[in-house]
mmCIF file of C-alpha atoms in Angstrom:
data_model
loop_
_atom_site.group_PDB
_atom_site.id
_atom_site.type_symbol
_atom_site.label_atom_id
_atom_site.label_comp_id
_atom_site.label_asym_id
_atom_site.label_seq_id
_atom_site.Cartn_x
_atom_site.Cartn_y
_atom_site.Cartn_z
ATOM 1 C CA UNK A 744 -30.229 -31.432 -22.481
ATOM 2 C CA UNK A 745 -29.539 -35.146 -23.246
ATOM 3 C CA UNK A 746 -26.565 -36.514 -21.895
ATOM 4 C CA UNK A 747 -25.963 -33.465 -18.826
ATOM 5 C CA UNK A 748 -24.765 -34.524 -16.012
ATOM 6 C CA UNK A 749 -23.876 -31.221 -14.122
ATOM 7 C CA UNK A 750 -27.388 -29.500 -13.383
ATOM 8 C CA UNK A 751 -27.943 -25.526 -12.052
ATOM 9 C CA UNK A 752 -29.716 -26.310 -9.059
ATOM 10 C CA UNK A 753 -31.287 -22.515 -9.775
ATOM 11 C CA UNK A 754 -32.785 -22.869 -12.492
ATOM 12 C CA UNK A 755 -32.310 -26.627 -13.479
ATOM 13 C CA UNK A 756 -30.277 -26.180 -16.860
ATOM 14 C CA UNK A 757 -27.752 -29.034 -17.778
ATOM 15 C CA UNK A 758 -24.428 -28.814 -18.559
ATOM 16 C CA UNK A 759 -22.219 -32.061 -19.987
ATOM 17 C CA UNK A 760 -18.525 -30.206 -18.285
ATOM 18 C CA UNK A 761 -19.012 -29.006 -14.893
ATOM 19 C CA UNK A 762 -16.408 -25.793 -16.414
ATOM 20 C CA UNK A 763 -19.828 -24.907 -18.586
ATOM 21 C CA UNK A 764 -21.836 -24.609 -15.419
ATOM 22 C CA UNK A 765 -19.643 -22.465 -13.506
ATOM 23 C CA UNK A 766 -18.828 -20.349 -16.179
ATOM 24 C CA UNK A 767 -22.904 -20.259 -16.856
ATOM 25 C CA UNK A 768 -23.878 -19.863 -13.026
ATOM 26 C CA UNK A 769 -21.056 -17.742 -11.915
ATOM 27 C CA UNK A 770 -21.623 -14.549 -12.977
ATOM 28 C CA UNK A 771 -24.776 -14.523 -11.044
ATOM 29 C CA UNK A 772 -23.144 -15.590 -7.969
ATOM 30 C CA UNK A 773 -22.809 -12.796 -4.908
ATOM 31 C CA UNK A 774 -19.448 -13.313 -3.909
ATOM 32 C CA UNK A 775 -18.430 -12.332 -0.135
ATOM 33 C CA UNK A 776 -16.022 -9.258 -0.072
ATOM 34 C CA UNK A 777 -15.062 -9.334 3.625
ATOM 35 C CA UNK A 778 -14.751 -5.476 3.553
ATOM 36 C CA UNK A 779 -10.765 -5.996 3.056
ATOM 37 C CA UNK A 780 -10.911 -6.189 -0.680
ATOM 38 C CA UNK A 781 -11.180 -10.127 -0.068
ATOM 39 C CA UNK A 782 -13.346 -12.491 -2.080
ATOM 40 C CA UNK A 783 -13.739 -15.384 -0.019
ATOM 41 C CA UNK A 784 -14.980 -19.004 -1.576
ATOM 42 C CA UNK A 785 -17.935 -19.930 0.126
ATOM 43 C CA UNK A 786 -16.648 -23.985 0.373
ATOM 44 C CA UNK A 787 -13.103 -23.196 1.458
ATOM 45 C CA UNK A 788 -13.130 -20.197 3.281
ATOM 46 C CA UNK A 789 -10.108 -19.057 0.977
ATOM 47 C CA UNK A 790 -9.805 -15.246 0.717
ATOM 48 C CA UNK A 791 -8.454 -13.749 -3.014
ATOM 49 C CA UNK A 792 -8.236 -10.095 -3.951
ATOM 50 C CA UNK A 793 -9.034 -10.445 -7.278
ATOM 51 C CA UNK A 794 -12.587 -12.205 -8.478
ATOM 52 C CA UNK A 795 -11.004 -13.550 -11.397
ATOM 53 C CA UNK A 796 -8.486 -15.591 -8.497
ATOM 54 C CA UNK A 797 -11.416 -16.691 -6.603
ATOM 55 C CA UNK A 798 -13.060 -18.364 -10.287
ATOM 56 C CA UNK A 799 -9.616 -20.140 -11.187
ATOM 57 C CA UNK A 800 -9.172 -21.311 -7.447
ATOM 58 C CA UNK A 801 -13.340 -22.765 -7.459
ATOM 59 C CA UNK A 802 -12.806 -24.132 -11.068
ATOM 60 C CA UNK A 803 -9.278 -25.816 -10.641
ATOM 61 C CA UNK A 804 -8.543 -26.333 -6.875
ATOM 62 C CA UNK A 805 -11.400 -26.212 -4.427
ATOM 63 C CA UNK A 806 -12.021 -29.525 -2.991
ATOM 64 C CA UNK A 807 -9.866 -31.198 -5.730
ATOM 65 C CA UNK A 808 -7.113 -33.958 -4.479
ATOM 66 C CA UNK A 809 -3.523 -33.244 -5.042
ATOM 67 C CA UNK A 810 -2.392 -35.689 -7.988
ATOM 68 C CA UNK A 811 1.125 -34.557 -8.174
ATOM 69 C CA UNK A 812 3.565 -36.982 -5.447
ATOM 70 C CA UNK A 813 7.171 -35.622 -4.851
ATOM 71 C CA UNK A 814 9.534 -38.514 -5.363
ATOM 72 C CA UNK A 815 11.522 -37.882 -2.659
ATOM 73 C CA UNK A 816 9.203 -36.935 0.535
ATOM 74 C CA UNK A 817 5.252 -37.751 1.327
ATOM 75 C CA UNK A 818 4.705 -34.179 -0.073
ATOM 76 C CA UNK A 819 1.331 -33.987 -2.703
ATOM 77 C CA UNK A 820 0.490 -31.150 -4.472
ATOM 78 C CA UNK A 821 -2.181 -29.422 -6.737
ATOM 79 C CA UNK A 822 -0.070 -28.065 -8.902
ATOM 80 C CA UNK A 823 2.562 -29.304 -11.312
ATOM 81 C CA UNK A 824 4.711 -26.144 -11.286
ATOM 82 C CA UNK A 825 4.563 -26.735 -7.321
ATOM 83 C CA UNK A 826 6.077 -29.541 -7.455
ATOM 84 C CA UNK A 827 8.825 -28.550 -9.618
ATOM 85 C CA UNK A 828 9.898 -25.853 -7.045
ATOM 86 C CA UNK A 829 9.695 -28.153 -4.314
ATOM 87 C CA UNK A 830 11.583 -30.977 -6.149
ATOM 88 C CA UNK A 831 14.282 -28.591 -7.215
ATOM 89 C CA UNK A 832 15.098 -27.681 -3.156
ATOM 90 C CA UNK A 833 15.250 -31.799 -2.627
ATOM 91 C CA UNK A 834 17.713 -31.487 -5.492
ATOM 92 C CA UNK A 835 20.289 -28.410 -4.630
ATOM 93 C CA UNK A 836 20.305 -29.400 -0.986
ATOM 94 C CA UNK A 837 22.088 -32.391 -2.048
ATOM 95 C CA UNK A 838 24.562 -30.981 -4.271
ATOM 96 C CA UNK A 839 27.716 -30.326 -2.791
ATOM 97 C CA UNK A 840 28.822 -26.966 -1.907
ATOM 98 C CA UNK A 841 30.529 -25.589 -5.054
ATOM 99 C CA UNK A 842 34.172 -23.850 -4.364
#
């Protein structure tokens, strides 16, 4: 395929989006289950009980930086809605104490 830049390194195949490959390559893959239900990522080390976990967590997190910067403290995180949690305990613990 002209123009791939992610390439099965089983079988060769190209792939333009790297979410093409896994989703081509992934269904093939023997995933670890640690005997406790676990599937474990074979990068991270990450445990998930559910194989459908383990696929978001390889597609969306695994050895991706954390883009999103609390305004208030050095925390990063991965996740948007993460943030919004986090930056709404900065928030009520400086709200006084209501009476």
């Amino acid at each position: 395929m002209q123009g791939a830049i992610h390439r099965c390194e089983k079988c060769g195949r190209g792939y333009r989006h790297r979410e093409n490959l896994l989703h081509a390559v992934l269904p093939w893959f023997s995933f670890d289950d640690d005997g406790n239900g676990q599937h474990r990522c074979k990068v991270c080390g990450r445990g998930y009980r559910w194989r459908e976990s383990l696929l978001r967590h390889m597609r969306v997190e695994c050895g991706k930086e954390a883009q999103f910067q609390c305004p208030f403290c050095p925390l990063k995180t991965k996740h948007k809605h993460s943030l919004v949690r986090h930056v709404r305990k900065h928030l009520s613990s400086n709200l006084p104490a209501q009476m």
